[in-house]
Amino acid sequence: MTSPAIAVIGGIDTHTDVHQAAVIDSVGRHLDTQSFETNTAGYEKLLAWLLAQGDVIAVGMEGTGAYGAELARFLTANGITVIEVDRPDRKARRAHGKSDPIDAYAAATAVLSGRASGTPKSRDGIVEAIRALRVVRKSAVKARTQTLNQIRALMVTAPSTLRDKLRGLPTGLLIDTLARTRPTGDLADPACAAKTALRRLARRYQALHQEIKEADADLAPLVKRAAPSLVALPGVGTETAGQLLITAGDNPDRLRSEASFAHLCAAAPVPASSGRTNRHRINRGGDRHANSALYTIVLVRMQYDQRTRDYVARRTAEGMSTKDIMRCLKRFVAREIYRHLTSTSTLGTAGSAGARS
């Protein structure tokens, strides 16, 4: 008679070319470790190896949003529960050493102890598509800003005959003027070289500007399709809605409450009390891009939303600082955003209305 399979927990340390997997039993004993290639055949071998060890309770994995993204999707699709594991802190690494098997066992142990319990983003839906497109747009915006800064820096050092013609022009007219120039002469002449460089930079700026417009045209319908009620909220645009969707992921139900979403967005106040002092401070952790999106929404509402303006006036009269007012508003907005993210509207159908700030 065969003995029943033991319950095991897996741990995976992810890398570019090879994933290191390890297995422990339900009391934490190290059973086995093995490496697998990062391709479809390797994923299938890893899954078969895990199932051969016993009844797999869960698998802890580092890098579910990077090197382990595809493996996490593969295991989840095959019925394996994947738990996101943070990288071990430096103190633990100094005490126990560092190697791929050690990190794999540490990931499994973190799941067994309960220290790791987060559900990773599924990365298999429309939000993942939005994330990919926003990566391109963000780099184009950054490059466009850098190009404009280079144009202005060259103008500062350009000969006065050229600088005087360009000084005071608004950005759009400046770019068009430089792009239409036809520099002639010897490139050894600083004036000719400056004109040539400015023309090339202006054309680069125009190309990047067009790329950003194309990205916006792609993103707008996708974001509206993913969360129509979200983009309908006051102060929420395509960019901010896209970032908040990415922060929540394709499976926002992994967030247990609106408080957990606020912590994820670094919008939850952190206790900073001591002795007779009872206060809270701004959370400086979390997803800074999501926090920036909330900040943008709050700024827009403080200027154009009458309810928010009334709230600011009332809290200012009570003696609250602008920084603390904005902290409260970001918390309110995070609560409202969470209700729209987790409603059926996120899937493209009508959802319930959220709270208002």
Short mmCIF file of C-alpha atoms in Angstrom, two decimals:
data_model
loop_
_atom_site.label_atom_id
_atom_site.label_comp_id
_atom_site.label_asym_id
_atom_site.label_seq_id
_atom_site.Cartn_x
_atom_site.Cartn_y
_atom_site.Cartn_z
CA MET A 1 0.00 0.00 0.00
CA THR A 2 1.46 3.38 -1.01
CA SER A 3 1.85 6.07 1.62
CA PRO A 4 -0.13 9.29 1.15
CA ALA A 5 1.75 12.23 -0.41
CA ILE A 6 3.15 14.75 2.05
CA ALA A 7 2.17 18.42 1.96
CA VAL A 8 4.97 20.60 0.59
CA ILE A 9 5.65 24.27 -0.04
CA GLY A 10 7.77 25.47 -2.93
CA GLY A 11 10.08 28.43 -3.19
CA ILE A 12 11.53 29.94 -6.36
CA ASP A 13 14.38 32.39 -6.80
CA THR A 14 13.92 33.87 -10.29
CA HIS A 15 16.65 34.98 -12.71
CA THR A 16 17.07 35.81 -16.38
CA ASP A 17 18.18 32.40 -17.68
CA VAL A 18 17.63 29.94 -14.81
CA HIS A 19 15.08 29.71 -11.99
CA GLN A 20 16.15 28.01 -8.77
CA ALA A 21 13.37 26.01 -7.09
CA ALA A 22 13.29 24.47 -3.64
CA VAL A 23 10.78 22.45 -1.62
CA ILE A 24 10.19 22.19 2.13
CA ASP A 25 7.66 20.13 4.07
CA SER A 26 4.96 21.42 6.40
CA VAL A 27 7.37 21.71 9.36
CA GLY A 28 10.06 23.52 7.41
CA ARG A 29 12.51 20.71 6.61
CA HIS A 30 14.49 21.20 3.42
CA LEU A 31 13.64 18.43 0.95
CA ASP A 32 15.18 19.23 -2.41
CA THR A 33 16.34 22.03 -4.70
CA GLN A 34 16.89 22.14 -8.44
CA SER A 35 17.37 24.69 -11.22
CA PHE A 36 15.27 25.00 -14.39
CA GLU A 37 15.63 26.98 -17.61
CA THR A 38 13.41 29.99 -18.21
CA ASN A 39 11.48 28.68 -21.19
CA THR A 40 8.29 26.69 -21.76
CA ALA A 41 10.06 23.35 -21.47
CA GLY A 42 11.73 24.48 -18.25
CA TYR A 43 8.43 25.60 -16.76
CA GLU A 44 6.86 22.23 -17.55
CA LYS A 45 9.76 20.39 -15.95
CA LEU A 46 9.56 22.61 -12.88
CA LEU A 47 5.84 21.94 -12.50
CA ALA A 48 6.32 18.18 -12.88
CA TRP A 49 9.15 18.27 -10.34
CA LEU A 50 7.01 20.17 -7.84
CA LEU A 51 4.06 17.79 -8.18
CA ALA A 52 6.36 14.81 -7.75
CA GLN A 53 7.44 16.13 -4.32
CA GLY A 54 3.96 15.88 -2.80
CA ASP A 55 0.74 17.89 -2.45
CA VAL A 56 1.80 21.46 -3.23
CA ILE A 57 0.14 23.89 -0.81
CA ALA A 58 1.62 27.03 -2.36
CA VAL A 59 4.73 28.36 -4.05
CA GLY A 60 6.56 31.44 -2.84
CA MET A 61 8.30 33.39 -5.57
CA GLU A 62 10.56 36.40 -5.82
CA GLY A 63 10.18 38.71 -8.78
CA THR A 64 6.62 37.92 -9.86
CA GLY A 65 6.56 41.26 -11.65
CA ALA A 66 9.90 40.82 -13.40
CA TYR A 67 11.91 37.65 -14.12
CA GLY A 68 9.20 35.42 -12.68
CA ALA A 69 6.18 37.00 -14.41
CA GLU A 70 5.70 34.29 -17.04
CA LEU A 71 6.41 31.46 -14.59
CA ALA A 72 3.83 32.88 -12.18
CA ARG A 73 1.25 32.96 -14.97
CA PHE A 74 2.14 29.37 -15.96
CA LEU A 75 1.87 27.97 -12.43
CA THR A 76 -1.37 29.83 -11.72
CA ALA A 77 -2.89 28.52 -14.95
CA ASN A 78 -2.03 24.99 -13.78
CA GLY A 79 -3.75 25.35 -10.43
CA ILE A 80 -0.74 26.22 -8.25
CA THR A 81 -1.20 28.99 -5.69
CA VAL A 82 1.59 31.54 -6.11
CA ILE A 83 2.57 33.83 -3.23
CA GLU A 84 4.63 36.97 -3.80
CA VAL A 85 7.75 37.05 -1.63
CA ASP A 86 9.87 40.10 -0.91
CA ARG A 87 13.63 39.88 -1.21
CA PRO A 88 15.23 38.91 2.14
CA ASP A 89 16.52 41.88 4.10
CA ARG A 90 20.26 42.51 4.31
CA LYS A 91 20.50 41.51 7.95
CA ALA A 92 19.12 38.03 7.17
CA ARG A 93 21.46 37.65 4.21
CA ARG A 94 24.48 38.58 6.31
CA ALA A 95 23.46 36.00 8.90
CA HIS A 96 22.62 33.11 6.56
CA GLY A 97 24.67 33.82 3.46
CA LYS A 98 23.59 34.30 -0.14
CA SER A 99 23.09 31.75 -2.91
CA ASP A 100 20.27 30.77 -5.25
CA PRO A 101 19.30 27.63 -3.26
CA ILE A 102 19.37 29.62 0.01
CA ASP A 103 17.09 32.27 -1.49
CA ALA A 104 14.73 29.62 -2.88
CA TYR A 105 14.45 27.91 0.52
CA ALA A 106 13.97 31.33 2.14
CA ALA A 107 11.04 32.04 -0.21
CA ALA A 108 9.37 28.76 0.76
CA THR A 109 10.00 29.40 4.46
CA ALA A 110 8.47 32.88 4.18
CA VAL A 111 5.24 31.31 2.91
CA LEU A 112 5.22 28.66 5.64
CA SER A 113 5.75 31.22 8.41
CA GLY A 114 3.08 33.55 7.06
CA ARG A 115 5.56 36.38 6.55
CA ALA A 116 4.70 36.30 2.85
CA SER A 117 1.01 36.20 1.97
CA GLY A 118 0.53 38.63 -0.91
CA THR A 119 -1.21 37.61 -4.11
CA PRO A 120 0.80 38.70 -7.15
CA LYS A 121 -0.71 40.60 -10.06
CA SER A 122 -2.08 38.21 -12.65
CA ARG A 123 -0.68 40.26 -15.59
CA ASP A 124 -2.93 38.54 -18.10
CA GLY A 125 -5.54 41.13 -19.03
CA ILE A 126 -6.19 44.59 -20.37
CA VAL A 127 -4.33 46.30 -17.53
CA GLU A 128 -1.12 44.52 -18.52
CA ALA A 129 -1.64 45.80 -22.07
CA ILE A 130 -2.04 49.33 -20.68
CA ARG A 131 1.15 48.94 -18.67
CA ALA A 132 3.16 47.90 -21.73
CA LEU A 133 1.95 50.88 -23.76
CA ARG A 134 2.57 53.31 -20.91
CA VAL A 135 6.18 52.14 -20.64
CA VAL A 136 6.76 53.40 -24.18
CA ARG A 137 4.88 56.65 -23.60
CA LYS A 138 6.70 57.40 -20.38
CA SER A 139 10.13 56.97 -21.95
CA ALA A 140 9.08 59.15 -24.90
CA VAL A 141 7.91 61.92 -22.57
CA LYS A 142 11.18 61.74 -20.67
CA ALA A 143 13.21 61.86 -23.90
CA ARG A 144 11.15 64.80 -25.19
CA THR A 145 11.79 66.77 -22.01
CA GLN A 146 15.49 65.97 -22.24
CA THR A 147 15.55 67.09 -25.87
CA LEU A 148 13.89 70.42 -25.02
CA ASN A 149 16.38 70.98 -22.21
CA GLN A 150 19.24 70.33 -24.62
CA ILE A 151 17.78 72.84 -27.09
CA ARG A 152 17.57 75.54 -24.44
CA ALA A 153 21.08 74.75 -23.18
CA LEU A 154 22.51 75.08 -26.71
CA MET A 155 20.66 78.36 -27.17
CA VAL A 156 22.37 79.77 -24.08
CA THR A 157 25.84 79.19 -25.53
CA ALA A 158 24.94 79.90 -29.19
CA PRO A 159 26.22 83.06 -30.92
CA SER A 160 24.12 86.12 -30.15
CA THR A 161 23.01 86.50 -33.78
CA LEU A 162 21.23 83.14 -33.49
CA ARG A 163 20.19 83.47 -29.87
CA ASP A 164 18.51 86.84 -30.35
CA LYS A 165 16.26 85.44 -33.11
CA LEU A 166 15.06 82.57 -30.92
CA ARG A 167 14.82 84.27 -27.54
CA GLY A 168 11.31 84.61 -26.16
CA LEU A 169 9.63 82.22 -28.62
CA PRO A 170 7.06 79.84 -27.09
CA THR A 171 8.01 76.16 -27.19
CA GLY A 172 5.79 75.19 -30.12
CA LEU A 173 6.92 78.07 -32.33
CA LEU A 174 10.55 77.55 -31.31
CA ILE A 175 10.48 73.90 -32.36
CA ASP A 176 8.77 74.67 -35.67
CA THR A 177 11.23 77.46 -36.44
CA LEU A 178 14.29 75.32 -35.70
CA ALA A 179 12.94 72.33 -37.64
CA ARG A 180 12.42 74.48 -40.76
CA THR A 181 15.93 75.92 -40.79
CA ARG A 182 18.42 74.92 -43.49
CA PRO A 183 21.89 75.48 -42.05
CA THR A 184 24.65 76.07 -44.60
CA GLY A 185 28.35 76.69 -44.27
CA ASP A 186 31.31 75.04 -42.66
CA LEU A 187 30.50 72.81 -39.68
CA ALA A 188 33.77 73.94 -38.15
CA ASP A 189 32.07 77.29 -37.62
CA PRO A 190 30.39 77.27 -34.15
CA ALA A 191 27.36 79.17 -35.47
CA CYS A 192 26.77 76.63 -38.26
CA ALA A 193 27.30 73.71 -35.92
CA ALA A 194 24.85 75.19 -33.38
CA LYS A 195 22.19 75.69 -36.08
CA THR A 196 22.66 72.11 -37.31
CA ALA A 197 22.46 70.67 -33.79
CA LEU A 198 19.35 72.72 -32.96
CA ARG A 199 17.64 71.62 -36.17
CA ARG A 200 18.30 67.95 -35.44
CA LEU A 201 17.11 68.30 -31.85
CA ALA A 202 13.93 70.06 -33.00
CA ARG A 203 13.16 67.27 -35.45
CA ARG A 204 13.79 64.72 -32.70
CA TYR A 205 11.38 66.65 -30.48
CA GLN A 206 8.72 66.56 -33.21
CA ALA A 207 9.18 62.81 -33.72
CA LEU A 208 8.85 62.15 -30.00
CA HIS A 209 5.81 64.45 -29.78
CA GLN A 210 4.13 62.47 -32.55
CA GLU A 211 5.00 59.19 -30.81
CA ILE A 212 3.38 60.45 -27.61
CA LYS A 213 0.24 61.49 -29.50
CA GLU A 214 0.00 58.01 -31.03
CA ALA A 215 0.45 56.41 -27.60
CA ASP A 216 -2.30 58.63 -26.17
CA ALA A 217 -4.61 57.62 -29.01
CA ASP A 218 -3.98 53.95 -28.18
CA LEU A 219 -4.27 54.32 -24.42
CA ALA A 220 -7.41 56.45 -24.12
CA PRO A 221 -9.90 53.82 -25.41
CA LEU A 222 -8.15 51.01 -23.52
CA VAL A 223 -8.31 52.85 -20.19
CA LYS A 224 -11.94 53.81 -20.78
CA ARG A 225 -12.74 50.21 -21.70
CA ALA A 226 -11.04 48.89 -18.57
CA ALA A 227 -12.68 51.31 -16.15
CA PRO A 228 -15.27 53.66 -17.68
CA SER A 229 -16.59 54.85 -14.32
CA LEU A 230 -13.06 55.60 -13.11
CA VAL A 231 -12.20 58.04 -15.90
CA ALA A 232 -15.59 59.69 -15.36
CA LEU A 233 -14.58 60.81 -11.87
CA PRO A 234 -13.66 64.50 -11.45
CA GLY A 235 -9.95 65.13 -11.84
CA VAL A 236 -9.19 61.66 -13.20
CA GLY A 237 -7.68 61.55 -16.70
CA THR A 238 -6.27 58.85 -18.91
CA GLU A 239 -2.79 59.05 -17.40
CA THR A 240 -3.80 58.99 -13.75
CA ALA A 241 -6.44 56.31 -14.33
CA GLY A 242 -3.93 54.20 -16.25
CA GLN A 243 -1.39 54.39 -13.45
CA LEU A 244 -3.93 53.50 -10.76
CA LEU A 245 -5.15 50.55 -12.83
CA ILE A 246 -1.57 49.32 -13.16
CA THR A 247 -1.02 49.68 -9.41
CA ALA A 248 -4.08 47.53 -8.68
CA GLY A 249 -3.40 45.06 -11.50
CA ASP A 250 -5.74 42.89 -13.53
CA ASN A 251 -6.93 41.27 -10.30
CA PRO A 252 -7.72 44.16 -7.92
CA ASP A 253 -9.60 41.71 -5.69
CA ARG A 254 -6.16 40.69 -4.37
CA LEU A 255 -6.33 43.91 -2.31
CA ARG A 256 -8.20 42.99 0.85
CA SER A 257 -9.65 46.43 1.60
CA GLU A 258 -9.57 50.06 0.61
CA ALA A 259 -7.12 50.60 3.47
CA SER A 260 -4.67 48.17 1.87
CA PHE A 261 -5.01 50.05 -1.44
CA ALA A 262 -4.33 53.33 0.36
CA HIS A 263 -1.19 51.82 1.92
CA LEU A 264 -0.13 50.54 -1.49
CA CYS A 265 -0.50 54.09 -2.87
CA ALA A 266 1.35 55.57 0.14
CA ALA A 267 -1.80 57.56 0.93
CA ALA A 268 -2.53 56.10 4.37
CA PRO A 269 -1.39 58.22 7.33
CA VAL A 270 1.35 56.68 9.44
CA PRO A 271 1.24 57.08 13.25
CA ALA A 272 4.03 59.37 14.49
CA SER A 273 3.06 59.79 18.13
CA SER A 274 5.35 59.87 21.12
CA GLY A 275 4.68 60.78 24.73
CA ARG A 276 2.21 63.65 24.85
CA THR A 277 2.38 64.14 21.08
CA ASN A 278 -0.42 62.49 19.13
CA ARG A 279 -0.08 62.95 15.38
CA HIS A 280 0.24 61.24 12.01
CA ARG A 281 2.67 61.86 9.18
CA ILE A 282 2.70 61.30 5.43
CA ASN A 283 3.57 57.79 4.30
CA ARG A 284 6.83 57.96 2.30
CA GLY A 285 6.70 54.34 1.10
CA GLY A 286 4.38 52.49 -1.24
CA ASP A 287 4.01 52.95 -4.98
CA ARG A 288 5.30 56.46 -5.62
CA HIS A 289 3.83 56.55 -9.13
CA ALA A 290 0.37 55.82 -7.72
CA ASN A 291 0.91 58.46 -5.04
CA SER A 292 1.84 60.95 -7.76
CA ALA A 293 -1.37 60.10 -9.62
CA LEU A 294 -3.43 60.77 -6.47
CA TYR A 295 -1.53 64.03 -5.97
CA THR A 296 -2.41 65.13 -9.52
CA ILE A 297 -6.08 64.30 -8.99
CA VAL A 298 -6.12 66.28 -5.73
CA LEU A 299 -4.47 69.30 -7.38
CA VAL A 300 -7.07 69.33 -10.16
CA ARG A 301 -9.95 68.99 -7.72
CA MET A 302 -8.60 71.73 -5.46
CA GLN A 303 -8.78 74.08 -8.42
CA TYR A 304 -11.91 72.98 -10.29
CA ASP A 305 -14.10 70.80 -8.01
CA GLN A 306 -16.36 72.94 -5.83
CA ARG A 307 -16.85 70.28 -3.15
CA THR A 308 -13.11 69.92 -2.74
CA ARG A 309 -12.63 73.69 -2.64
CA ASP A 310 -15.25 73.95 0.10
CA TYR A 311 -13.48 71.19 2.05
CA VAL A 312 -10.12 72.96 1.72
CA ALA A 313 -11.64 76.25 2.89
CA ARG A 314 -13.24 74.61 5.91
CA ARG A 315 -10.09 72.73 6.97
CA THR A 316 -7.94 75.81 6.43
CA ALA A 317 -10.24 77.79 8.71
CA GLU A 318 -9.75 75.08 11.33
CA GLY A 319 -6.01 75.70 11.22
CA MET A 320 -4.88 72.70 9.17
CA SER A 321 -1.86 73.13 6.91
CA THR A 322 -2.06 72.65 3.15
CA LYS A 323 0.21 69.60 3.39
CA ASP A 324 -2.11 67.89 5.87
CA ILE A 325 -5.18 68.87 3.86
CA MET A 326 -3.71 67.26 0.76
CA ARG A 327 -2.82 64.15 2.77
CA CYS A 328 -6.47 63.84 3.84
CA LEU A 329 -7.70 64.44 0.30
CA LYS A 330 -5.39 61.78 -1.12
CA ARG A 331 -6.78 59.33 1.41
CA PHE A 332 -10.34 60.20 0.39
CA VAL A 333 -9.51 59.86 -3.30
CA ALA A 334 -7.83 56.49 -2.68
CA ARG A 335 -11.03 55.24 -1.02
CA GLU A 336 -13.11 56.45 -3.96
CA ILE A 337 -10.73 54.98 -6.56
CA TYR A 338 -10.68 51.59 -4.80
CA ARG A 339 -14.46 51.27 -4.96
CA HIS A 340 -14.41 51.87 -8.70
CA LEU A 341 -11.46 49.54 -9.26
CA THR A 342 -13.10 46.64 -7.47
CA SER A 343 -16.58 47.19 -8.88
CA THR A 344 -17.83 45.46 -12.02
CA SER A 345 -17.13 48.72 -13.88
CA THR A 346 -13.47 47.72 -14.01
CA LEU A 347 -14.45 44.90 -16.35
CA GLY A 348 -16.22 47.27 -18.68
CA THR A 349 -19.75 47.10 -17.32
CA ALA A 350 -21.71 49.50 -15.20
CA GLY A 351 -20.66 49.61 -11.57
CA SER A 352 -21.66 51.20 -8.35
CA ALA A 353 -20.85 54.81 -7.62
CA GLY A 354 -17.96 55.49 -5.32
CA ALA A 355 -17.59 57.78 -2.36
CA ARG A 356 -16.90 61.42 -3.00
CA SER A 357 -14.22 63.54 -1.41
#
